[in-house]
Coordinates of N, CA and C in Angstrom, one line a residue:
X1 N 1.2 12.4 -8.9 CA 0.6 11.3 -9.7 C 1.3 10.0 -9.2
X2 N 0.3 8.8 -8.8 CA 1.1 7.5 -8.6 C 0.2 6.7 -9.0
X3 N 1.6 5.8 -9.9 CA 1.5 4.7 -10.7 C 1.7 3.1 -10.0
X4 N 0.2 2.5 -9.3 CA 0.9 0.8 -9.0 C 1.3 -0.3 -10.1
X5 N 1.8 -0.8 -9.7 CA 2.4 -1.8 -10.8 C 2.7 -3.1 -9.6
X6 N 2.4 -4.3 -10.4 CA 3.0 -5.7 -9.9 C 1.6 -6.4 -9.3
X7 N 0.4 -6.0 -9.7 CA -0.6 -7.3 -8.8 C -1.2 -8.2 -9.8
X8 N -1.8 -8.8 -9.6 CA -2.3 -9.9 -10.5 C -2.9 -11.3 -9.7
X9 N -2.8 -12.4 -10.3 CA -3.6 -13.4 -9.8 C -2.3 -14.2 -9.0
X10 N -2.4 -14.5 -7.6 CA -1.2 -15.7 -6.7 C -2.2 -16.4 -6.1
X11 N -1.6 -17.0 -5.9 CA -2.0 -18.5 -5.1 C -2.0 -17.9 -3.6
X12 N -2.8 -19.0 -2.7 CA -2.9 -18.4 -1.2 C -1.6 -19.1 -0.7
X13 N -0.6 -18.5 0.4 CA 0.3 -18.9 0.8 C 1.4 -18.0 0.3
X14 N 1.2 -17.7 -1.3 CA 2.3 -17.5 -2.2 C 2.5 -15.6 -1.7
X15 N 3.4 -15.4 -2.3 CA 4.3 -13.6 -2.2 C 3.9 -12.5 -3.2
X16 N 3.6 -11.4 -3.1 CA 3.9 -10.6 -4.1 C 3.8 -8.9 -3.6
X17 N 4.6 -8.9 -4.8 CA 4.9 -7.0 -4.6 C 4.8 -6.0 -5.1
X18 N 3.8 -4.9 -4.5 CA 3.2 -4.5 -5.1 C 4.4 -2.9 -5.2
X19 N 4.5 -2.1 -6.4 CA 5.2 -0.9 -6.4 C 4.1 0.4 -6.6
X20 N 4.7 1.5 -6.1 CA 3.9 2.5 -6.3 C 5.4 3.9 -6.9
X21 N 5.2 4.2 -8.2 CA 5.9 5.3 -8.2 C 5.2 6.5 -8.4
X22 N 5.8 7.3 -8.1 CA 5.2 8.7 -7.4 C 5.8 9.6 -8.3
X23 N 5.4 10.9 -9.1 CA 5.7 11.9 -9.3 C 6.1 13.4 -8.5
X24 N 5.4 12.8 -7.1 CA 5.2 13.9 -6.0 C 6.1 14.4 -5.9
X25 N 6.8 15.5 -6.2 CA 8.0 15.9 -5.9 C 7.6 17.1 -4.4
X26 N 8.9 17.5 -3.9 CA 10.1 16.6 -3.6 C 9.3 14.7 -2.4
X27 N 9.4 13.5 -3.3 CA 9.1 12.1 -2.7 C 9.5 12.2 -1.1
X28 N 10.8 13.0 -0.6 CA 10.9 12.6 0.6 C 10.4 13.6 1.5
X29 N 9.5 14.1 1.4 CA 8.8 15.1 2.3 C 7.2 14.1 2.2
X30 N 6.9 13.3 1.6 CA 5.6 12.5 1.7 C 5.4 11.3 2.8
X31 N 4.5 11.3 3.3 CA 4.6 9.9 3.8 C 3.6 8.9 2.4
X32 N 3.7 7.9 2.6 CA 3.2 6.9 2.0 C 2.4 5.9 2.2
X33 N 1.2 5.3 1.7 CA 0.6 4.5 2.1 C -0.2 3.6 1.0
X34 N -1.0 2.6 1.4 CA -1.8 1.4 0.9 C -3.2 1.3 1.7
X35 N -3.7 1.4 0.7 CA -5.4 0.9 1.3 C -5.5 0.2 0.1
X36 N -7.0 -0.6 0.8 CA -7.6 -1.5 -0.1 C -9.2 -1.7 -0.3
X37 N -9.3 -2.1 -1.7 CA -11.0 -2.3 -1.5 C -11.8 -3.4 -1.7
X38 N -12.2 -4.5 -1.6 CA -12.6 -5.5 -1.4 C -14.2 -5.4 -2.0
X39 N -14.7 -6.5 -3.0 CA -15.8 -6.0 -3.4 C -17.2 -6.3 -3.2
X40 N -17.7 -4.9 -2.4 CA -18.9 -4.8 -1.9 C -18.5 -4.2 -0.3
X41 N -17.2 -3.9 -0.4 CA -16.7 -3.3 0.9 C -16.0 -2.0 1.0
X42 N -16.1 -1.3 2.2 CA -15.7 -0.1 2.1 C -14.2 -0.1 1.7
X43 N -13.4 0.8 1.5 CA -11.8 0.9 1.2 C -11.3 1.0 2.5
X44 N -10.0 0.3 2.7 CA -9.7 0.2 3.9 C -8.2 0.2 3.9
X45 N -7.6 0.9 5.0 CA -5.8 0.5 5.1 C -4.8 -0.1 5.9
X46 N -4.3 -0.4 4.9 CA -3.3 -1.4 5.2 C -2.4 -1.3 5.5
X47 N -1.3 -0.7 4.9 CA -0.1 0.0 5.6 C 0.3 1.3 5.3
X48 N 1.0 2.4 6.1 CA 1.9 3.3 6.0 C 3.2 3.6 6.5
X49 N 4.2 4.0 5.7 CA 5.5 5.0 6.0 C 5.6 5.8 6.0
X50 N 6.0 6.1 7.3 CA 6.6 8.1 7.2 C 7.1 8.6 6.5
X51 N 7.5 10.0 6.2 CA 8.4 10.5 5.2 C 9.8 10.1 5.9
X52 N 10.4 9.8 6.6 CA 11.7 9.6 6.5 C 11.7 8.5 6.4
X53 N 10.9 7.2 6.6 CA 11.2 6.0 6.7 C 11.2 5.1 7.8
X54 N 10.9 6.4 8.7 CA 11.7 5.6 9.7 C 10.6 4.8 10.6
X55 N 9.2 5.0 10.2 CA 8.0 4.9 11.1 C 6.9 3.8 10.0
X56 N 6.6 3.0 10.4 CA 5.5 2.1 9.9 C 4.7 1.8 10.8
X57 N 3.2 1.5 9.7 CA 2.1 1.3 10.7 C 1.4 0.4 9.9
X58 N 0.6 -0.4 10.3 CA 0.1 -1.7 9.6 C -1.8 -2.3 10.0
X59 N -2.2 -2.2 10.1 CA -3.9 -2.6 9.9 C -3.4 -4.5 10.8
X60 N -4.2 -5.0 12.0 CA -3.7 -6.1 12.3 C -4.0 -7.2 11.4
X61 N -4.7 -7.1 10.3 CA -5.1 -8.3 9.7 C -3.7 -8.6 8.4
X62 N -3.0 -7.2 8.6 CA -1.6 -8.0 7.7 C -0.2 -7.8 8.6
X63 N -0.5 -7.5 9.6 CA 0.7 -7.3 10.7 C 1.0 -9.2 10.3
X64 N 2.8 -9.0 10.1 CA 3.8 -10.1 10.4 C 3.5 -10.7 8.8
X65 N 2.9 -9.9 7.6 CA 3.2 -10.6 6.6 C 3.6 -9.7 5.9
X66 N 2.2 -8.8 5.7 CA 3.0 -7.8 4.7 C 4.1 -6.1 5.6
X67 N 4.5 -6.0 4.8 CA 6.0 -5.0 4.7 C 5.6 -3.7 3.8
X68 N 5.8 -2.4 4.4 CA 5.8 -1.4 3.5 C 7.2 -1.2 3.7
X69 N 7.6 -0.7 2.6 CA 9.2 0.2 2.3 C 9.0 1.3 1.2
X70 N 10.1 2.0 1.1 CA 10.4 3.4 0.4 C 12.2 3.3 0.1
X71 N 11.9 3.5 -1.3 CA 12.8 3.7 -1.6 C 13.4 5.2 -2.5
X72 N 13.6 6.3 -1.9 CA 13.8 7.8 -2.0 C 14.7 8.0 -3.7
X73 N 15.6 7.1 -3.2 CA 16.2 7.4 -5.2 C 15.3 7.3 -6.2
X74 N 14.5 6.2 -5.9 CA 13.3 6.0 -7.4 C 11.7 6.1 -7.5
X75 N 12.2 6.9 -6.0 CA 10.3 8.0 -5.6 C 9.7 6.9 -6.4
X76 N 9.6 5.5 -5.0 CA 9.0 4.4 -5.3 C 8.6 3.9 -3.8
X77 N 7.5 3.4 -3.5 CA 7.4 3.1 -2.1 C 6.7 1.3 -3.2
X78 N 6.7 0.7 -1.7 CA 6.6 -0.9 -2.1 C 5.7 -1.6 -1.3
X79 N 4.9 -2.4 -1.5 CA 4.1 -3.5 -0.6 C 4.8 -4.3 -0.4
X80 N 5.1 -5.6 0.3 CA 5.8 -6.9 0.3 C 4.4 -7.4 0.6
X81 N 4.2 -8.7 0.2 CA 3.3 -9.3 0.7 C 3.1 -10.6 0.7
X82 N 3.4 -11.3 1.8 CA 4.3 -12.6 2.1 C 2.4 -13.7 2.8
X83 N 2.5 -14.6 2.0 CA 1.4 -15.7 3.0 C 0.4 -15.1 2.9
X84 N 0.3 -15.0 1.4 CA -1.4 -14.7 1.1 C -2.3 -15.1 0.7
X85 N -3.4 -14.7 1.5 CA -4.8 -15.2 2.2 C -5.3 -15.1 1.1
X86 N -7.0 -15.7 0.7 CA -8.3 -15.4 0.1 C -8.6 -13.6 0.2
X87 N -8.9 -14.1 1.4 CA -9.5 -12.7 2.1 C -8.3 -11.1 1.5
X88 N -7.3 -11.5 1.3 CA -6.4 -10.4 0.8 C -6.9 -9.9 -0.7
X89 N -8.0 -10.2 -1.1 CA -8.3 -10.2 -2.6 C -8.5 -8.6 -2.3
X90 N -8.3 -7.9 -3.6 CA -8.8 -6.5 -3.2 C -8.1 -5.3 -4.2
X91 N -8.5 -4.6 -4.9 CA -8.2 -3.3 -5.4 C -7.4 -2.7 -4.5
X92 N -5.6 -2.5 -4.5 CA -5.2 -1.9 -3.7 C -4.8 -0.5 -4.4
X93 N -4.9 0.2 -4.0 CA -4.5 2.1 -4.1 C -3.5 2.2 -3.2
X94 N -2.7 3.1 -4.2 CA -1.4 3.7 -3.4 C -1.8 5.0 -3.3
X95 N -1.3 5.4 -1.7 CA -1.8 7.3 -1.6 C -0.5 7.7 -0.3
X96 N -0.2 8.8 -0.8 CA 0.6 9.8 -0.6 C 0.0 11.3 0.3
X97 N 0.7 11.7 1.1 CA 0.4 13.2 1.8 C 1.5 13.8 2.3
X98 N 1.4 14.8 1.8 CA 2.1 16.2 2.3 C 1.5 16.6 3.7
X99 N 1.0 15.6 4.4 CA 0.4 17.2 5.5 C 0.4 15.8 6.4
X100 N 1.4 14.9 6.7 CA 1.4 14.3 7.4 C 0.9 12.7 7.3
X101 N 0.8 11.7 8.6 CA 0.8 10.5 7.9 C -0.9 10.2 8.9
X102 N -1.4 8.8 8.7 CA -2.4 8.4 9.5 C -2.8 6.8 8.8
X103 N -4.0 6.5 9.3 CA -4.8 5.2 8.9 C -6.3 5.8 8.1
X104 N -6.5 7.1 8.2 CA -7.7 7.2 7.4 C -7.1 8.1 6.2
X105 N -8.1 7.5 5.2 CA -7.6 7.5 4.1 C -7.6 10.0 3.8
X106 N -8.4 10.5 4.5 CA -8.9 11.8 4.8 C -7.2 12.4 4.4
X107 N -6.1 11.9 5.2 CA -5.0 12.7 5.5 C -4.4 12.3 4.2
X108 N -4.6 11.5 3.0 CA -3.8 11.7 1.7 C -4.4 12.5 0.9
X109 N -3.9 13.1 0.0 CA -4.1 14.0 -1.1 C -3.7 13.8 -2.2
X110 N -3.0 12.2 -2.5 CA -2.9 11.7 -3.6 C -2.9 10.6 -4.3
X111 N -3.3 9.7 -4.7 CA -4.0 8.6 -5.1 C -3.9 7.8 -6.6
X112 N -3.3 6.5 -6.3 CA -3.2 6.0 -7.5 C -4.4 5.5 -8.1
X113 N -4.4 5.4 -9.0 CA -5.5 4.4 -9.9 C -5.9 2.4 -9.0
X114 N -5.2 2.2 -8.7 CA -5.8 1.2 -8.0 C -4.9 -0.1 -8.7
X115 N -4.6 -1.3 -8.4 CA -4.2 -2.3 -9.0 C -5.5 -3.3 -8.7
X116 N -5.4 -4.3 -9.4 CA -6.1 -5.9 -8.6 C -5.3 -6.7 -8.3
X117 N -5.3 -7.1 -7.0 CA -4.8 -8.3 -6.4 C -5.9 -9.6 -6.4
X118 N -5.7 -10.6 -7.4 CA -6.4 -11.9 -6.8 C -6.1 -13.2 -6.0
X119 N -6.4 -13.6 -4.7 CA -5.6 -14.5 -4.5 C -6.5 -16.0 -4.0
X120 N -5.9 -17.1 -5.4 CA -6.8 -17.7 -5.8 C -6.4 -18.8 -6.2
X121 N -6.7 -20.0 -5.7 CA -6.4 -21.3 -6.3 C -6.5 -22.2 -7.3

């Protein structure tokens, strides 16, 4: 089970961070990730982490702002999301897999409820 927490309405330019905690036990055998849905548009992703941490992967339209991390003590992975656009408006889902990492959403098997991000003047 994962729970996001932290989106709501920012300003364009402005920061925010999105959390995802995870019930998936054992957290450090998962990789981690963020897609998003935009409305009237397909669900799309944004970033992932490997299970050890040590690998990220990012969609180019948030490469150099936003940041995924994991943090293994509080089976919590995180968005950073720094210099945000209009266009970043969007229902983001946190999702999790056991069977490896990727960019299509196919390879997770676990799935949060979704937050709203608005970013709006």
């Amino acid at each position: 089970q994962l729970v996001e927490s932290g989106g709501g309405l920012v300003r364009p330019g402005d920061s925010a961070r999105l959390s995802c905690a995870a019930s998936v036990s054992p957290f450090s055998s998962v990789s981690m990730a963020w897609f998003r849905q935009a409305p009237g548009k397909e669900r799309e992703f944004v970033a992932a982490i490997s299970w050890t941490g040590d690998n990220q992967m990012y969609t180019d339209s948030v490469k150099g702002r936003f940041t995924i991390s994991r943090d293994d003590a509080k089976n919590t992975a995180y968005l950073q999301m720094n210099s945000l656009k209009r266009e970043d408006t969007a229902v983001y889902y946190c999702a999790a897999s056991n069977r490896g990492w990727g960019t299509g959403p196919g390879v997770y098997n676990f799935w949060g409820q979704g937050i709203q991000v608005t970013v709006s003047s």
